Short mmCIF file of C-alpha atoms and ligand atoms in Angstrom, two decimals:
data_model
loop_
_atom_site.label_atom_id
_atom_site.label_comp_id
_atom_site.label_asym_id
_atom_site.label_seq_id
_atom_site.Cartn_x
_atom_site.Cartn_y
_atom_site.Cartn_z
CA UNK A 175 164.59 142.02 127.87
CA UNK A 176 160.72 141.33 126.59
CA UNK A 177 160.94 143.77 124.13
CA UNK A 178 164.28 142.34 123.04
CA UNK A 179 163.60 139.04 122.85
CA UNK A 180 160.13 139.96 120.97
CA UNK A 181 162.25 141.54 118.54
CA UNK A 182 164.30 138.88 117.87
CA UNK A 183 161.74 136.44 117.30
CA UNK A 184 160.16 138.97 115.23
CA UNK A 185 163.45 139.12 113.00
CA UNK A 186 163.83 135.11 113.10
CA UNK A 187 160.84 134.76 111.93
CA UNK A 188 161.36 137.28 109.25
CA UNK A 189 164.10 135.57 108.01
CA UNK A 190 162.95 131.97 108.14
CA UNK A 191 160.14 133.45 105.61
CA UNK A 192 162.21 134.77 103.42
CA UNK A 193 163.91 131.69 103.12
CA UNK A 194 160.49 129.87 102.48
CA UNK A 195 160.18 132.59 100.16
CA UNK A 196 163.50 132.15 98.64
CA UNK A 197 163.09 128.44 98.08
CA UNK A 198 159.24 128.56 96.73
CA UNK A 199 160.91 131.32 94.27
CA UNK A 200 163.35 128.92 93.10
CA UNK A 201 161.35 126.09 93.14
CA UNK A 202 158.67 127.85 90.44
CA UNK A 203 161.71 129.11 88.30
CA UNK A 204 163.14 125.61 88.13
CA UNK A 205 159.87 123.96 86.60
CA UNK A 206 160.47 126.41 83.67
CA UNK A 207 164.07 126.26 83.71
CA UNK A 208 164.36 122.98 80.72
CA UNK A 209 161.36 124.36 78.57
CA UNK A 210 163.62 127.89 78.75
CA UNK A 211 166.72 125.92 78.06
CA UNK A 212 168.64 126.72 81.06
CA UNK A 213 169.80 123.61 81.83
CA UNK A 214 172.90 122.78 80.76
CA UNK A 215 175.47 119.89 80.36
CA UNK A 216 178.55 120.31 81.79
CA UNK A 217 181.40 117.55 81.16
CA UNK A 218 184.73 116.74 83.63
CA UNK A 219 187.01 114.61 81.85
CA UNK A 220 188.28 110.82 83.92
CA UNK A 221 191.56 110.45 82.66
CA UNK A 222 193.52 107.17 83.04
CA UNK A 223 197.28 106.92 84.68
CA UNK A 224 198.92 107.86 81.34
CA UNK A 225 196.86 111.15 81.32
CA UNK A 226 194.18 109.97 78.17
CA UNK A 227 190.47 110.56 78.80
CA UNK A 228 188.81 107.50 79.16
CA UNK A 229 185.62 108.84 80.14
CA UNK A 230 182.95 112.06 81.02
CA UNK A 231 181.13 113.02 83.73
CA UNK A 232 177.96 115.21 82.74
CA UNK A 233 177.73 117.45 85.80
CA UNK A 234 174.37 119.84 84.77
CA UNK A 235 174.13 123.10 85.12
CA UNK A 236 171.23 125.85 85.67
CA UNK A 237 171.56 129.30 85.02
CA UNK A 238 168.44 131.15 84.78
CA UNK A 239 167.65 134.61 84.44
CA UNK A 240 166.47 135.59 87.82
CA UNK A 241 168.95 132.91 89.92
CA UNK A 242 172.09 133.32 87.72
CA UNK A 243 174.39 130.16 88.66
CA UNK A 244 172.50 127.99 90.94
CA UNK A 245 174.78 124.80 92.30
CA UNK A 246 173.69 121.06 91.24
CA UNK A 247 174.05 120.81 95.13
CA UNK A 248 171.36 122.96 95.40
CA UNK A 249 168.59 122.79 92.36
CA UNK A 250 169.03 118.78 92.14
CA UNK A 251 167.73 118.01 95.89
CA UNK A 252 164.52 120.08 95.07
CA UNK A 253 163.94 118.61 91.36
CA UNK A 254 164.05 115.32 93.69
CA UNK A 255 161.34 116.78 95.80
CA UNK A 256 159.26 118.59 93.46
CA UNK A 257 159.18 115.94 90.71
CA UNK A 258 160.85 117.64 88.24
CA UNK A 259 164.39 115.45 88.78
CA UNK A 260 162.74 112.66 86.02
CA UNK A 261 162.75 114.92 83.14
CA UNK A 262 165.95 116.95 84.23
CA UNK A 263 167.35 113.29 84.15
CA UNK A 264 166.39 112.31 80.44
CA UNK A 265 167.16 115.82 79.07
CA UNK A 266 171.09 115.20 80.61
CA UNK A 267 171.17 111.68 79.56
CA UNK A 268 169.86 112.16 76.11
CA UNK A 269 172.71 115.21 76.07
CA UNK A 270 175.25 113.06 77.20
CA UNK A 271 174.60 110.27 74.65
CA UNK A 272 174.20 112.68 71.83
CA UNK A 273 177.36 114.37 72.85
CA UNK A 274 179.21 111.01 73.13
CA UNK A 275 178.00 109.79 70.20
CA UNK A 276 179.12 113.20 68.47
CA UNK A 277 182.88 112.81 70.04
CA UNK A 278 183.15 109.20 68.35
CA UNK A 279 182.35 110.54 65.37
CA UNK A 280 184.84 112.62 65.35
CA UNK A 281 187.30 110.13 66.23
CA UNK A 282 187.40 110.16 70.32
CA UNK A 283 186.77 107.15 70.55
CA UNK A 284 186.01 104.34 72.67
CA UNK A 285 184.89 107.72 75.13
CA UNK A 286 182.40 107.07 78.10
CA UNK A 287 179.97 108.81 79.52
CA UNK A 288 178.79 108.76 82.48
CA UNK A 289 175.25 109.82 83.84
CA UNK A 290 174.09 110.61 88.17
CA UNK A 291 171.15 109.15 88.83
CA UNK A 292 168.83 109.68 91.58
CA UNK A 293 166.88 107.30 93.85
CA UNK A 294 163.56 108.13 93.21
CA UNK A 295 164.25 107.15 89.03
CA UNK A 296 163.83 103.82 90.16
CA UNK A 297 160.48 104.10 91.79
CA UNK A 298 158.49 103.88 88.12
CA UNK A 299 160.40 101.20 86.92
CA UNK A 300 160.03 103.10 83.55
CA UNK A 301 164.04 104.17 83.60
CA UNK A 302 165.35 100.97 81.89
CA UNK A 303 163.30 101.57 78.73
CA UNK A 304 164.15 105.13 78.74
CA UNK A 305 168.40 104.42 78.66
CA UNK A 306 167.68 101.41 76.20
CA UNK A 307 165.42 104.11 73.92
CA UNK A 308 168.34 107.28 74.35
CA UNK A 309 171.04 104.21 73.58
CA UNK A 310 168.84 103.48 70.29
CA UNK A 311 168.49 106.99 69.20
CA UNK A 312 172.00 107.88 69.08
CA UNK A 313 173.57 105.02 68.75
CA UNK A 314 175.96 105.16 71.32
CA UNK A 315 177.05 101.72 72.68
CA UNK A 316 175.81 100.78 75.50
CA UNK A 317 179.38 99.70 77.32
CA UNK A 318 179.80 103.69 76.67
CA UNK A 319 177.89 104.63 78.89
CA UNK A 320 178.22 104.33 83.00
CA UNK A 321 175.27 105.24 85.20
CA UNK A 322 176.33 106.29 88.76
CA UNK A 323 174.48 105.82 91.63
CA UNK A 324 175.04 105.98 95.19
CA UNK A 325 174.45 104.38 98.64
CA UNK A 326 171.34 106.41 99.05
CA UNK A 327 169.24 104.18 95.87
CA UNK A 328 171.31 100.87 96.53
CA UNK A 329 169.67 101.50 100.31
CA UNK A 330 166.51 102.28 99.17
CA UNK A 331 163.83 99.89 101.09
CA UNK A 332 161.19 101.24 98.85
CA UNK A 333 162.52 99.98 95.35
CA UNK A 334 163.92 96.76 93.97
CA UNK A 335 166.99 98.40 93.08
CA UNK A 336 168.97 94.88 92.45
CA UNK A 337 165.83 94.07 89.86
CA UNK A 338 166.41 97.27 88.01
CA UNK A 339 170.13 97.33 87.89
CA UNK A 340 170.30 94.09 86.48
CA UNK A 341 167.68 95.44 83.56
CA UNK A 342 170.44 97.75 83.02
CA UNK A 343 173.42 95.32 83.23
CA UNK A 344 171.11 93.40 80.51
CA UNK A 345 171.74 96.21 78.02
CA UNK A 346 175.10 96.11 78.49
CA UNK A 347 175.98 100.33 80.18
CA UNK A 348 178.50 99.50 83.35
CA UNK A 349 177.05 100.97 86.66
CA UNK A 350 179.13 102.97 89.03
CA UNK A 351 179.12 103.09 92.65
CA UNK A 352 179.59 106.70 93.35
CA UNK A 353 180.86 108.73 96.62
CA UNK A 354 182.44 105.76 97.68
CA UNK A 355 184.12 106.06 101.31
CA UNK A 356 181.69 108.39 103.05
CA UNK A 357 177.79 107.84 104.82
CA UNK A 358 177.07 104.65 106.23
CA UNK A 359 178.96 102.36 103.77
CA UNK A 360 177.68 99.13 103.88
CA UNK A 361 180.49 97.29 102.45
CA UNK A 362 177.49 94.59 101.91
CA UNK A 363 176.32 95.82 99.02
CA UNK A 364 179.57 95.87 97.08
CA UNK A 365 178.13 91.65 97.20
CA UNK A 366 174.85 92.00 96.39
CA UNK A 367 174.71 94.39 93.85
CA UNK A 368 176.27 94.57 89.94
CA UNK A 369 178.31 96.86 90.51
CA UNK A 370 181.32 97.52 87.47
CA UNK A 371 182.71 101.03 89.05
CA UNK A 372 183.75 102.20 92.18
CA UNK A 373 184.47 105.48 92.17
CA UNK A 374 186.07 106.89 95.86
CA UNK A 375 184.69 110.08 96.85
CA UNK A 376 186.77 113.18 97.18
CA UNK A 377 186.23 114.13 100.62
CA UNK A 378 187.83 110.42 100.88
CA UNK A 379 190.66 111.42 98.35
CA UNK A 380 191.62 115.15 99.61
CA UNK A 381 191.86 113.43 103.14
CA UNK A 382 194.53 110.40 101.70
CA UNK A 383 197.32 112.41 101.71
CA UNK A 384 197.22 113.64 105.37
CA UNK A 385 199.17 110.92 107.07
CA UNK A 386 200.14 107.42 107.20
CA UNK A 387 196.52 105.62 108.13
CA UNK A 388 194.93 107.67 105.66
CA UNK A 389 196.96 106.38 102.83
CA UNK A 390 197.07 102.96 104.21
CA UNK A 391 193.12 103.13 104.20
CA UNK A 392 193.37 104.75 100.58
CA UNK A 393 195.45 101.66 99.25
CA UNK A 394 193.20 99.42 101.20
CA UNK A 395 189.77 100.85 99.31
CA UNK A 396 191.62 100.84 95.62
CA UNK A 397 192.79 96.94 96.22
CA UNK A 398 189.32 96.20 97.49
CA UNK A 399 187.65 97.84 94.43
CA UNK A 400 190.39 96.08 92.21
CA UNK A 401 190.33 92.53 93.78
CA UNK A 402 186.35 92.30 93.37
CA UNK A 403 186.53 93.13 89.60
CA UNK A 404 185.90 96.67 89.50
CA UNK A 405 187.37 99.88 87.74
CA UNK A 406 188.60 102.08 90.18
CA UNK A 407 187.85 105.86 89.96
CA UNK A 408 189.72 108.68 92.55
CA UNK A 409 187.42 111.33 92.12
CA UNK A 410 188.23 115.51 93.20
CA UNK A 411 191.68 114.75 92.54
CA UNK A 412 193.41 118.53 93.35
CA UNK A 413 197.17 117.70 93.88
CA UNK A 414 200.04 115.58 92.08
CA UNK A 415 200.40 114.09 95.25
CA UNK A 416 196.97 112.59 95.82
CA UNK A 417 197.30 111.44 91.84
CA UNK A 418 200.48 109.50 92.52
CA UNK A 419 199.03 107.87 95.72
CA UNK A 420 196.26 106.17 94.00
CA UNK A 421 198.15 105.72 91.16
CA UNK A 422 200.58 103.63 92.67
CA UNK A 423 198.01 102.03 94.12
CA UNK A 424 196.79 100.88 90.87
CA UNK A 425 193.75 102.91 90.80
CA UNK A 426 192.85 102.93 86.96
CA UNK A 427 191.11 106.46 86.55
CA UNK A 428 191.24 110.26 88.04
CA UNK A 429 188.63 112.59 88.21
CA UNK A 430 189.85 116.68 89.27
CA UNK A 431 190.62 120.10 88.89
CA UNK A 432 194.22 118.54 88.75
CA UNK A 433 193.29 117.38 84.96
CA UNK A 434 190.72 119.17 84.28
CA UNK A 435 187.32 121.23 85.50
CA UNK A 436 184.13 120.71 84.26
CA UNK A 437 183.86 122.11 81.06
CA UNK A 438 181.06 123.34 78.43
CA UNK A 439 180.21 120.77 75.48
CA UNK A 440 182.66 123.16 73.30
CA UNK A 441 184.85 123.84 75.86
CA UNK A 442 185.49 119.59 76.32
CA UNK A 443 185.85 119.33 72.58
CA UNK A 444 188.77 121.46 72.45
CA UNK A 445 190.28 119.83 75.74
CA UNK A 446 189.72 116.30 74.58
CA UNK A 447 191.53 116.87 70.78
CA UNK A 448 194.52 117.37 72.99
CA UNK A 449 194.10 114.85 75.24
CA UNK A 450 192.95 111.43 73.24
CA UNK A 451 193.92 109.36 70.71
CA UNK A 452 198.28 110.57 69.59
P1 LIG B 590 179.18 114.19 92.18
O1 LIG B 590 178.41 113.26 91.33
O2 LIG B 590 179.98 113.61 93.29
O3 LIG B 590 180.09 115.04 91.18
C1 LIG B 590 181.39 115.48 91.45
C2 LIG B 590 181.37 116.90 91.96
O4 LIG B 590 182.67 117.25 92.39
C3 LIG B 590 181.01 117.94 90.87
O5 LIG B 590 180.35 119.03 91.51
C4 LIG B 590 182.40 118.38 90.40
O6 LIG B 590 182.40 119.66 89.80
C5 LIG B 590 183.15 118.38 91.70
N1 LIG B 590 184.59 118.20 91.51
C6 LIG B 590 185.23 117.52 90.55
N2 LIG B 590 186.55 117.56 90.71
C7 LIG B 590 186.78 118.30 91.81
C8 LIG B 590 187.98 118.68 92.51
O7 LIG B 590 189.10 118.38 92.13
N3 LIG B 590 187.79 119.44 93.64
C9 LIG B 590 186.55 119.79 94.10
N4 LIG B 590 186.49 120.53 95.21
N5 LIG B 590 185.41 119.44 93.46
C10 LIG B 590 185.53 118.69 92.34
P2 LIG B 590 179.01 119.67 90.90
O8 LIG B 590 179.09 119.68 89.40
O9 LIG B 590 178.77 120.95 91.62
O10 LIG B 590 177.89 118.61 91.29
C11 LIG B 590 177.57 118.39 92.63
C12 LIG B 590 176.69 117.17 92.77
O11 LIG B 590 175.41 117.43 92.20
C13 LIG B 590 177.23 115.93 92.06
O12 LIG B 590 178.21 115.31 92.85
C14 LIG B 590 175.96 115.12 91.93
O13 LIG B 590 175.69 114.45 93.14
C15 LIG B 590 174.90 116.20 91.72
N6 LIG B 590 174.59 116.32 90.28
C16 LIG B 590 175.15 117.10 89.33
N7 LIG B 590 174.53 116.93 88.14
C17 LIG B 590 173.56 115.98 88.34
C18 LIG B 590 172.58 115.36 87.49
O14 LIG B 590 172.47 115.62 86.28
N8 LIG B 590 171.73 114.45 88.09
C19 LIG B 590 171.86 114.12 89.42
N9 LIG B 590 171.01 113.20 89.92
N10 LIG B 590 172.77 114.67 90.22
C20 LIG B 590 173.62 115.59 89.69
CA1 LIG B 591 178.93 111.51 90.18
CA1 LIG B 592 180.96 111.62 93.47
CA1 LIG B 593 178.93 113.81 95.73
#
């Protein structure tokens, strides 16, 4: 039993190291991963209850040549960590307003896009001038643009969040309340905070159609969103069912594999010539 149990600390440990390993492996491939242009931007259409795309979600994506695919879910959390999640930021939001920019041009207009952002860009207090600058350089307007953020930088005791949002409210982009329905929801700072978007999250969304409270809480979170002013966003919309719940709700946009995935730059392009202006 000694020998055993030896042996299987032996292997733990093995293993936690080569997840130590793993991670400090990744971690040095992702500081190289923009200046090797693997980062890319991904884009998942919003579409609004006639089916039109209102707006896009740049999702990125890394796919380097020793990871292959790694999830946003797993490379973003250690660019937050590492300090590499600043630059990562600008790169998709200069993308995403160069893209935008590009699709009004060629007549998809008035499109949105809309950009995650993490807590810690609001620790340098340097973000505001960098949206205001990307805004400038492309000339995308600035209502064309939605910044999502979530509980976690709203919560933030180490930031004035409220000071910075309303920097960005000053240049006019709409901010989005994102994940909406899960964590510790503090209803409070749906009052305290300018908040244009609320978009419900889809662990909220794939749950709606289960039963009865479910979609009574559903209604209940689209005609609170809707009676303080905001646009109201069902995100990880899979089934028809789940679309005609909010719907009838009056939820004004959908976000899903339903509509659509997200999609390459060139992939979008072709989706949204059949899916904007008649
Ligand atoms: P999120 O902001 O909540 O983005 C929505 C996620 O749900 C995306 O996953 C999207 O692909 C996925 N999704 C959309 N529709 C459906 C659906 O119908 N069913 C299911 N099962 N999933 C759906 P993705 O692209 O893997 O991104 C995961 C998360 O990584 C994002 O969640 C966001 O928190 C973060 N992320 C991605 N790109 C960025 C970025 O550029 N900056 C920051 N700060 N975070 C990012
Ligand atoms: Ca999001
Ligand atoms: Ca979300
Ligand atoms: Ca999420």
């Amino acid at each position: 039993a000694k020998s055993a149990g030896r042996a299987t600390f032996a292997f733990y440990e093995a293993s936690l190291n080569s997840a130590a390993v793993e991670r400090l492996h990744l971690e040095s491939a992702l500081r190289h991963a923009l200046e090797r242009g693997e980062i890319e931007v991904y884009f998942q259409p919003k579409v609004d209850a006639s089916g039109r795309a209102c707006s896009v979600e740049a999702l990125s994506r890394w796919v380097g040549s020793e990871f292959g695919a790694v999830s946003p879910a797993t490379f973003i959390p250690i660019a937050e960590e590492v300090g590499l999640i600043e630059p990562i930021t600008e790169f998709v939001l200069r993308t995403a307003c160069s893209q935008a920019a590009q699709w009004h041009r060629a007549g998809f207009g008035p499109l949105a896009v809309a950009v995650n952002l993490s807590p810690r860009l609001f620790r340098s207090g340097a973000f505001v001038a960098q949206v205001a600058l990307a805004l400038a350089d492309y000339g995308l307007p600035a209502e064309c643009l939605e910044l999502e953020i979530t509980e976690g930088t709203l919560m933030d005791k180490g930031v004035d969040a409220l000071e910075q949002l309303q920097g960005l409210k000053a240049l006019g982009v709409r901010l989005a309340v994102d994940d909406f329905g899960t964590g510790y929801s503090s209803l409070a700072y749906l009052a305290r905070f300018p908040l244009d978007i609320l978009k419900i999250d889809k662990a909220f969304v794939s749950r709606a159609t289960e039963g009865t409270r479910e979609a009574i809480l559903s209604r209940a979170v689209v005609t609170l969103g809707r009676d303080l002013g905001m646009r109201v966003v069902a995100e990880g919309v899979e089934t028809e069912a789940q679309r005609e719940l909010f719907a009838s709700a009056g939820c004004h946009e959908f976000q899903g594999y339903l509509f659509a995935r997200p999609l390459s730059a060139s992939s979008a392009d072709a989706w949204l010539a059949a899916n904007t202006a008649a």
